[in-house]
mmCIF file with all atom_site columns, C-alpha atoms in Angstrom:
data_model
loop_
_atom_site.group_PDB
_atom_site.id
_atom_site.type_symbol
_atom_site.label_atom_id
_atom_site.label_alt_id
_atom_site.label_comp_id
_atom_site.label_asym_id
_atom_site.label_entity_id
_atom_site.label_seq_id
_atom_site.pdbx_PDB_ins_code
_atom_site.Cartn_x
_atom_site.Cartn_y
_atom_site.Cartn_z
_atom_site.occupancy
_atom_site.B_iso_or_equiv
_atom_site.pdbx_formal_charge
_atom_site.auth_seq_id
_atom_site.auth_comp_id
_atom_site.auth_asym_id
_atom_site.auth_atom_id
_atom_site.pdbx_PDB_model_num
ATOM 1   C CA . MET W 1 1   ? -11.994 6.040   -26.013 1.00 0.00 ? 28  MET W CA 1
ATOM 2   C CA . LYS W 1 2   ? -15.203 8.134   -25.998 1.00 0.00 ? 29  LYS W CA 1
ATOM 3   C CA . VAL W 1 3   ? -17.337 4.995   -25.617 1.00 0.00 ? 30  VAL W CA 1
ATOM 4   C CA . LEU W 1 4   ? -15.269 3.801   -22.658 1.00 0.00 ? 31  LEU W CA 1
ATOM 5   C CA . THR W 1 5   ? -15.583 7.201   -20.955 1.00 0.00 ? 32  THR W CA 1
ATOM 6   C CA . SER W 1 6   ? -19.357 7.282   -21.592 1.00 0.00 ? 33  SER W CA 1
ATOM 7   C CA . VAL W 1 7   ? -19.790 3.777   -20.190 1.00 0.00 ? 34  VAL W CA 1
ATOM 8   C CA . SER W 1 8   ? -17.729 4.662   -17.112 1.00 0.00 ? 35  SER W CA 1
ATOM 9   C CA . LEU W 1 9   ? -19.728 7.836   -16.471 1.00 0.00 ? 36  LEU W CA 1
ATOM 10  C CA . LEU W 1 10  ? -23.003 5.950   -16.953 1.00 0.00 ? 37  LEU W CA 1
ATOM 11  C CA . SER W 1 11  ? -21.850 3.260   -14.513 1.00 0.00 ? 38  SER W CA 1
ATOM 12  C CA . ILE W 1 12  ? -20.946 5.878   -11.900 1.00 0.00 ? 39  ILE W CA 1
ATOM 13  C CA . ALA W 1 13  ? -24.321 7.597   -12.368 1.00 0.00 ? 40  ALA W CA 1
ATOM 14  C CA . LEU W 1 14  ? -26.197 4.297   -12.000 1.00 0.00 ? 41  LEU W CA 1
ATOM 15  C CA . LEU W 1 15  ? -24.255 3.359   -8.888  1.00 0.00 ? 42  LEU W CA 1
ATOM 16  C CA . ALA W 1 16  ? -24.922 6.752   -7.348  1.00 0.00 ? 43  ALA W CA 1
ATOM 17  C CA . GLY W 1 17  ? -28.641 6.350   -8.085  1.00 0.00 ? 44  GLY W CA 1
ATOM 18  C CA . CYS W 1 18  ? -28.703 2.931   -6.401  1.00 0.00 ? 45  CYS W CA 1
ATOM 19  C CA . GLN W 1 19  ? -27.375 4.168   -3.082  1.00 0.00 ? 46  GLN W CA 1
ATOM 20  C CA . SER W 1 20  ? -29.471 3.324   -0.039  1.00 0.00 ? 47  SER W CA 1
ATOM 21  C CA . THR W 1 21  ? -31.975 5.939   1.086   1.00 0.00 ? 48  THR W CA 1
ATOM 22  C CA . SER W 1 22  ? -31.787 4.771   4.699   1.00 0.00 ? 49  SER W CA 1
ATOM 23  C CA . SER W 1 23  ? -30.338 7.052   7.341   1.00 0.00 ? 50  SER W CA 1
ATOM 24  C CA . PRO W 1 24  ? -26.840 6.526   8.776   1.00 0.00 ? 51  PRO W CA 1
ATOM 25  C CA . GLU W 1 25  ? -28.527 5.415   12.033  1.00 0.00 ? 52  GLU W CA 1
ATOM 26  C CA . GLU W 1 26  ? -30.563 2.774   10.211  1.00 0.00 ? 53  GLU W CA 1
ATOM 27  C CA . GLN W 1 27  ? -27.511 1.577   8.311   1.00 0.00 ? 54  GLN W CA 1
ATOM 28  C CA . THR W 1 28  ? -25.621 1.205   11.612  1.00 0.00 ? 55  THR W CA 1
ATOM 29  C CA . ILE W 1 29  ? -28.454 -0.773  13.235  1.00 0.00 ? 56  ILE W CA 1
ATOM 30  C CA . ARG W 1 30  ? -28.926 -2.998  10.163  1.00 0.00 ? 57  ARG W CA 1
ATOM 31  C CA . SER W 1 31  ? -25.207 -3.736  9.854   1.00 0.00 ? 58  SER W CA 1
ATOM 32  C CA . ASN W 1 32  ? -25.048 -4.873  13.505  1.00 0.00 ? 59  ASN W CA 1
ATOM 33  C CA . LEU W 1 33  ? -28.468 -6.577  13.693  1.00 0.00 ? 60  LEU W CA 1
ATOM 34  C CA . CYS W 1 34  ? -28.286 -9.700  15.867  1.00 0.00 ? 61  CYS W CA 1
ATOM 35  C CA . THR W 1 35  ? -30.709 -12.324 14.580  1.00 0.00 ? 62  THR W CA 1
ATOM 36  C CA . MET W 1 36  ? -29.477 -15.202 16.759  1.00 0.00 ? 63  MET W CA 1
ATOM 37  C CA . GLY W 1 37  ? -32.417 -17.350 17.865  1.00 0.00 ? 64  GLY W CA 1
ATOM 38  C CA . ASP W 1 38  ? -34.838 -15.972 15.270  1.00 0.00 ? 65  ASP W CA 1
ATOM 39  C CA . GLY W 1 39  ? -37.328 -18.357 13.657  1.00 0.00 ? 66  GLY W CA 1
ATOM 40  C CA . ASN W 1 40  ? -40.857 -19.667 13.931  1.00 0.00 ? 67  ASN W CA 1
ATOM 41  C CA . GLY W 1 41  ? -42.640 -22.827 14.929  1.00 0.00 ? 68  GLY W CA 1
ATOM 42  C CA . ALA W 1 42  ? -43.919 -24.609 18.022  1.00 0.00 ? 69  ALA W CA 1
ATOM 43  C CA . GLU W 1 43  ? -40.407 -24.986 19.456  1.00 0.00 ? 70  GLU W CA 1
ATOM 44  C CA . TYR W 1 44  ? -39.974 -21.189 19.637  1.00 0.00 ? 71  TYR W CA 1
ATOM 45  C CA . THR W 1 45  ? -41.050 -20.607 23.227  1.00 0.00 ? 72  THR W CA 1
ATOM 46  C CA . SER W 1 46  ? -40.802 -17.612 25.532  1.00 0.00 ? 73  SER W CA 1
ATOM 47  C CA . GLU W 1 47  ? -37.788 -19.317 27.147  1.00 0.00 ? 74  GLU W CA 1
ATOM 48  C CA . LYS W 1 48  ? -36.054 -19.490 23.750  1.00 0.00 ? 75  LYS W CA 1
ATOM 49  C CA . PHE W 1 49  ? -36.935 -15.833 23.252  1.00 0.00 ? 76  PHE W CA 1
ATOM 50  C CA . GLU W 1 50  ? -35.257 -14.880 26.530  1.00 0.00 ? 77  GLU W CA 1
ATOM 51  C CA . GLN W 1 51  ? -32.182 -16.906 25.531  1.00 0.00 ? 78  GLN W CA 1
ATOM 52  C CA . ALA W 1 52  ? -32.098 -15.239 22.085  1.00 0.00 ? 79  ALA W CA 1
ATOM 53  C CA . VAL W 1 53  ? -32.129 -11.824 23.772  1.00 0.00 ? 80  VAL W CA 1
ATOM 54  C CA . LEU W 1 54  ? -29.253 -12.860 26.042  1.00 0.00 ? 81  LEU W CA 1
ATOM 55  C CA . ASP W 1 55  ? -27.331 -14.310 23.073  1.00 0.00 ? 82  ASP W CA 1
ATOM 56  C CA . CYS W 1 56  ? -27.615 -10.893 21.437  1.00 0.00 ? 83  CYS W CA 1
ATOM 57  C CA . GLY W 1 57  ? -26.118 -9.155  24.457  1.00 0.00 ? 84  GLY W CA 1
ATOM 58  C CA . GLY W 1 58  ? -29.218 -8.491  26.548  1.00 0.00 ? 85  GLY W CA 1
ATOM 59  C CA . TYR W 1 59  ? -31.610 -5.615  26.277  1.00 0.00 ? 86  TYR W CA 1
ATOM 60  C CA . GLU W 1 60  ? -32.155 -1.983  27.193  1.00 0.00 ? 87  GLU W CA 1
ATOM 61  C CA . ILE W 1 61  ? -35.200 -0.531  28.918  1.00 0.00 ? 88  ILE W CA 1
ATOM 62  C CA . ILE W 1 62  ? -37.914 1.009   26.761  1.00 0.00 ? 89  ILE W CA 1
ATOM 63  C CA . THR W 1 63  ? -39.324 4.191   28.317  1.00 0.00 ? 90  THR W CA 1
ATOM 64  C CA . ASP W 1 64  ? -42.709 5.797   27.870  1.00 0.00 ? 91  ASP W CA 1
ATOM 65  C CA . ASP W 1 65  ? -41.264 8.861   26.096  1.00 0.00 ? 92  ASP W CA 1
ATOM 66  C CA . MET W 1 66  ? -39.865 6.496   23.453  1.00 0.00 ? 93  MET W CA 1
ATOM 67  C CA . VAL W 1 67  ? -43.259 5.004   22.548  1.00 0.00 ? 94  VAL W CA 1
ATOM 68  C CA . VAL W 1 68  ? -46.247 6.977   23.865  1.00 0.00 ? 95  VAL W CA 1
ATOM 69  C CA . ASP W 1 69  ? -47.872 8.980   21.053  1.00 0.00 ? 96  ASP W CA 1
ATOM 70  C CA . GLN W 1 70  ? -44.970 8.101   18.735  1.00 0.00 ? 97  GLN W CA 1
ATOM 71  C CA . GLU W 1 71  ? -45.334 6.773   15.187  1.00 0.00 ? 98  GLU W CA 1
ATOM 72  C CA . LEU W 1 72  ? -43.287 3.570   15.085  1.00 0.00 ? 99  LEU W CA 1
ATOM 73  C CA . MET W 1 73  ? -42.567 2.154   11.616  1.00 0.00 ? 100 MET W CA 1
ATOM 74  C CA . PHE W 1 74  ? -41.193 -1.288  10.731  1.00 0.00 ? 101 PHE W CA 1
ATOM 75  C CA . SER W 1 75  ? -41.585 -3.939  8.054   1.00 0.00 ? 102 SER W CA 1
ATOM 76  C CA . PHE W 1 76  ? -41.486 -7.643  7.347   1.00 0.00 ? 103 PHE W CA 1
ATOM 77  C CA . SER W 1 77  ? -40.553 -9.663  4.252   1.00 0.00 ? 104 SER W CA 1
ATOM 78  C CA . ASN W 1 78  ? -37.688 -7.395  3.194   1.00 0.00 ? 105 ASN W CA 1
ATOM 79  C CA . GLY W 1 79  ? -39.800 -4.252  3.376   1.00 0.00 ? 106 GLY W CA 1
ATOM 80  C CA . LYS W 1 80  ? -42.833 -5.595  1.504   1.00 0.00 ? 107 LYS W CA 1
ATOM 81  C CA . LYS W 1 81  ? -45.106 -5.665  4.557   1.00 0.00 ? 108 LYS W CA 1
ATOM 82  C CA . GLN W 1 82  ? -44.981 -2.139  5.984   1.00 0.00 ? 109 GLN W CA 1
ATOM 83  C CA . ARG W 1 83  ? -46.354 -1.643  9.499   1.00 0.00 ? 110 ARG W CA 1
ATOM 84  C CA . LYS W 1 84  ? -47.107 1.385   11.673  1.00 0.00 ? 111 LYS W CA 1
ATOM 85  C CA . MET W 1 85  ? -47.923 1.356   15.356  1.00 0.00 ? 112 MET W CA 1
ATOM 86  C CA . VAL W 1 86  ? -49.005 4.162   17.669  1.00 0.00 ? 113 VAL W CA 1
ATOM 87  C CA . LEU W 1 87  ? -49.344 3.512   21.411  1.00 0.00 ? 114 LEU W CA 1
ATOM 88  C CA . MET W 1 88  ? -51.440 5.823   23.579  1.00 0.00 ? 115 MET W CA 1
ATOM 89  C CA . GLU W 1 89  ? -50.815 6.706   27.212  1.00 0.00 ? 116 GLU W CA 1
ATOM 90  C CA . ASP W 1 90  ? -54.024 4.937   28.299  1.00 0.00 ? 117 ASP W CA 1
ATOM 91  C CA . GLY W 1 91  ? -52.690 1.505   27.266  1.00 0.00 ? 118 GLY W CA 1
ATOM 92  C CA . THR W 1 92  ? -54.471 1.343   23.917  1.00 0.00 ? 119 THR W CA 1
ATOM 93  C CA . GLY W 1 93  ? -53.010 1.665   20.457  1.00 0.00 ? 120 GLY W CA 1
ATOM 94  C CA . GLN W 1 94  ? -53.374 1.077   16.758  1.00 0.00 ? 121 GLN W CA 1
ATOM 95  C CA . TYR W 1 95  ? -51.458 -1.388  14.612  1.00 0.00 ? 122 TYR W CA 1
ATOM 96  C CA . SER W 1 96  ? -51.685 -0.572  10.900  1.00 0.00 ? 123 SER W CA 1
ATOM 97  C CA . MET W 1 97  ? -50.830 -2.970  8.097   1.00 0.00 ? 124 MET W CA 1
ATOM 98  C CA . LEU W 1 98  ? -50.067 -0.360  5.447   1.00 0.00 ? 125 LEU W CA 1
ATOM 99  C CA . ASP W 1 99  ? -49.730 -2.883  2.604   1.00 0.00 ? 126 ASP W CA 1
ATOM 100 C CA . LYS W 1 100 ? -53.262 -4.186  3.318   1.00 0.00 ? 127 LYS W CA 1
ATOM 101 C CA . GLY W 1 101 ? -54.814 -0.885  4.375   1.00 0.00 ? 128 GLY W CA 1
ATOM 102 C CA . THR W 1 102 ? -56.094 -2.357  7.652   1.00 0.00 ? 129 THR W CA 1
ATOM 103 C CA . VAL W 1 103 ? -55.921 -1.125  11.238  1.00 0.00 ? 130 VAL W CA 1
ATOM 104 C CA . GLN W 1 104 ? -56.249 -3.210  14.396  1.00 0.00 ? 131 GLN W CA 1
ATOM 105 C CA . ASN W 1 105 ? -56.877 -1.955  17.906  1.00 0.00 ? 132 ASN W CA 1
ATOM 106 C CA . ILE W 1 106 ? -54.378 -3.236  20.446  1.00 0.00 ? 133 ILE W CA 1
ATOM 107 C CA . THR W 1 107 ? -53.676 -2.914  24.140  1.00 0.00 ? 134 THR W CA 1
ATOM 108 C CA . TRP W 1 108 ? -50.203 -2.600  25.571  1.00 0.00 ? 135 TRP W CA 1
ATOM 109 C CA . ALA W 1 109 ? -48.307 -2.364  28.841  1.00 0.00 ? 136 ALA W CA 1
ATOM 110 C CA . PHE W 1 110 ? -44.770 -2.075  30.087  1.00 0.00 ? 137 PHE W CA 1
ATOM 111 C CA . LEU W 1 111 ? -43.493 -5.215  31.752  1.00 0.00 ? 138 LEU W CA 1
ATOM 112 C CA . ASP W 1 112 ? -41.478 -4.970  34.974  1.00 0.00 ? 139 ASP W CA 1
ATOM 113 C CA . ASN W 1 113 ? -38.280 -5.645  33.001  1.00 0.00 ? 140 ASN W CA 1
ATOM 114 C CA . GLY W 1 114 ? -38.683 -2.566  30.770  1.00 0.00 ? 141 GLY W CA 1
ATOM 115 C CA . SER W 1 115 ? -40.011 -4.336  27.702  1.00 0.00 ? 142 SER W CA 1
ATOM 116 C CA . ILE W 1 116 ? -43.416 -3.931  26.038  1.00 0.00 ? 143 ILE W CA 1
ATOM 117 C CA . HIS W 1 117 ? -46.258 -6.442  25.939  1.00 0.00 ? 144 HIS W CA 1
ATOM 118 C CA . LEU W 1 118 ? -48.816 -5.981  23.139  1.00 0.00 ? 145 LEU W CA 1
ATOM 119 C CA . GLU W 1 119 ? -52.127 -7.784  22.854  1.00 0.00 ? 146 GLU W CA 1
ATOM 120 C CA . PHE W 1 120 ? -54.349 -7.931  19.780  1.00 0.00 ? 147 PHE W CA 1
ATOM 121 C CA . GLU W 1 121 ? -58.154 -8.231  19.756  1.00 0.00 ? 148 GLU W CA 1
ATOM 122 C CA . ASP W 1 122 ? -57.898 -11.851 18.562  1.00 0.00 ? 149 ASP W CA 1
ATOM 123 C CA . GLY W 1 123 ? -55.784 -12.797 21.606  1.00 0.00 ? 150 GLY W CA 1
ATOM 124 C CA . ALA W 1 124 ? -52.402 -12.796 19.878  1.00 0.00 ? 151 ALA W CA 1
ATOM 125 C CA . GLN W 1 125 ? -49.604 -11.487 22.091  1.00 0.00 ? 152 GLN W CA 1
ATOM 126 C CA . TRP W 1 126 ? -46.342 -9.824  21.142  1.00 0.00 ? 153 TRP W CA 1
ATOM 127 C CA . ASP W 1 127 ? -43.445 -8.899  23.431  1.00 0.00 ? 154 ASP W CA 1
ATOM 128 C CA . TRP W 1 128 ? -40.743 -6.414  22.386  1.00 0.00 ? 155 TRP W CA 1
ATOM 129 C CA . LYS W 1 129 ? -37.275 -6.014  23.886  1.00 0.00 ? 156 LYS W CA 1
ATOM 130 C CA . LEU W 1 130 ? -34.937 -3.253  22.768  1.00 0.00 ? 157 LEU W CA 1
ATOM 131 C CA . ILE W 1 131 ? -31.525 -4.754  21.984  1.00 0.00 ? 158 ILE W CA 1
ATOM 132 C CA . ALA W 1 132 ? -29.865 -1.740  20.333  1.00 0.00 ? 159 ALA W CA 1
ATOM 133 C CA . GLU W 1 133 ? -30.586 1.928   19.737  1.00 0.00 ? 160 GLU W CA 1
ATOM 134 C CA . GLU W 1 134 ? -29.043 4.467   17.379  1.00 0.00 ? 161 GLU W CA 1
ATOM 135 C CA . GLY W 1 135 ? -30.925 7.762   17.600  1.00 0.00 ? 162 GLY W CA 1
ATOM 136 C CA . ASN W 1 136 ? -34.506 7.193   16.514  1.00 0.00 ? 163 ASN W CA 1
ATOM 137 C CA . VAL W 1 137 ? -33.765 3.736   15.039  1.00 0.00 ? 164 VAL W CA 1
ATOM 138 C CA . TRP W 1 138 ? -33.957 0.605   17.182  1.00 0.00 ? 165 TRP W CA 1
ATOM 139 C CA . ALA W 1 139 ? -33.208 -3.076  16.917  1.00 0.00 ? 166 ALA W CA 1
ATOM 140 C CA . VAL W 1 140 ? -36.070 -4.899  18.633  1.00 0.00 ? 167 VAL W CA 1
ATOM 141 C CA . LYS W 1 141 ? -36.156 -8.611  19.327  1.00 0.00 ? 168 LYS W CA 1
ATOM 142 C CA . SER W 1 142 ? -39.741 -9.771  19.587  1.00 0.00 ? 169 SER W CA 1
ATOM 143 C CA . TYR W 1 143 ? -41.738 -12.826 20.553  1.00 0.00 ? 170 TYR W CA 1
ATOM 144 C CA . TYR W 1 144 ? -45.157 -13.320 18.939  1.00 0.00 ? 171 TYR W CA 1
ATOM 145 C CA . ALA W 1 145 ? -47.654 -16.026 19.875  1.00 0.00 ? 172 ALA W CA 1
ATOM 146 C CA . ASP W 1 146 ? -51.239 -16.438 18.687  1.00 0.00 ? 173 ASP W CA 1
ATOM 147 C CA . LYS W 1 147 ? -54.104 -18.552 20.009  1.00 0.00 ? 174 LYS W CA 1
ATOM 148 C CA . ASP W 1 148 ? -53.633 -21.124 17.228  1.00 0.00 ? 175 ASP W CA 1
ATOM 149 C CA . GLY W 1 149 ? -50.120 -21.977 18.407  1.00 0.00 ? 176 GLY W CA 1
ATOM 150 C CA . TYR W 1 150 ? -48.108 -19.983 15.864  1.00 0.00 ? 177 TYR W CA 1
ATOM 151 C CA . ARG W 1 151 ? -44.926 -18.675 17.491  1.00 0.00 ? 178 ARG W CA 1
ATOM 152 C CA . ASP W 1 152 ? -42.243 -16.396 16.143  1.00 0.00 ? 179 ASP W CA 1
ATOM 153 C CA . ILE W 1 153 ? -38.994 -14.908 17.428  1.00 0.00 ? 180 ILE W CA 1
ATOM 154 C CA . MET W 1 154 ? -37.892 -12.082 15.199  1.00 0.00 ? 181 MET W CA 1
ATOM 155 C CA . THR W 1 155 ? -35.469 -9.192  15.193  1.00 0.00 ? 182 THR W CA 1
ATOM 156 C CA . MET W 1 156 ? -36.673 -6.078  13.416  1.00 0.00 ? 183 MET W CA 1
ATOM 157 C CA . VAL W 1 157 ? -35.583 -2.529  12.768  1.00 0.00 ? 184 VAL W CA 1
ATOM 158 C CA . VAL W 1 158 ? -38.065 0.000   14.152  1.00 0.00 ? 185 VAL W CA 1
ATOM 159 C CA . THR W 1 159 ? -37.935 3.696   13.275  1.00 0.00 ? 186 THR W CA 1
ATOM 160 C CA . ASN W 1 160 ? -39.580 6.332   15.448  1.00 0.00 ? 187 ASN W CA 1
ATOM 161 C CA . LYS W 1 161 ? -40.900 8.640   12.721  1.00 0.00 ? 188 LYS W CA 1
ATOM 162 C CA . THR W 1 162 ? -42.255 11.178  15.227  1.00 0.00 ? 189 THR W CA 1
ATOM 163 C CA . ALA W 1 163 ? -38.792 11.686  16.747  1.00 0.00 ? 190 ALA W CA 1
ATOM 164 C CA . MET W 1 164 ? -37.356 12.175  13.246  1.00 0.00 ? 191 MET W CA 1
ATOM 165 C CA . MET W 1 165 ? -39.677 15.165  12.692  1.00 0.00 ? 192 MET W CA 1
ATOM 166 C CA . GLN W 1 166 ? -38.760 16.931  15.932  1.00 0.00 ? 193 GLN W CA 1
#
């Protein structure tokens, strides 16, 4: 009986230690994340991106107070490729690949529809549309295209770390 009790207590302790460290807001966004239309390849056009956004219920407007001088964190490959982006009021910004230790200068602008257009020094372009928001955590559907023809539609969870500290 002692062994069974010890095993049960150990199991409970291990399960408690394996609980997610994400915030309730992040858990809500992740559990409702709409990835319809996501993928990559030549057939993933800006028109397919617009359709993917509509299939996910449309989008909300991103405002300057949400992004200007804010530390935006997100990742790719199940969290292995950590990214940080800071956008300045003058239309410039920095895109950091934390896993590689590199930083790229970018330019950015709001589009008339309330989404963000990013441009990298190598000519790659990336559009972001906000499809859901829970506090300082967002679901963003994005469309990336580089000069070599690589195209990607992807939904990602973005956390505004600056807003978390306020």
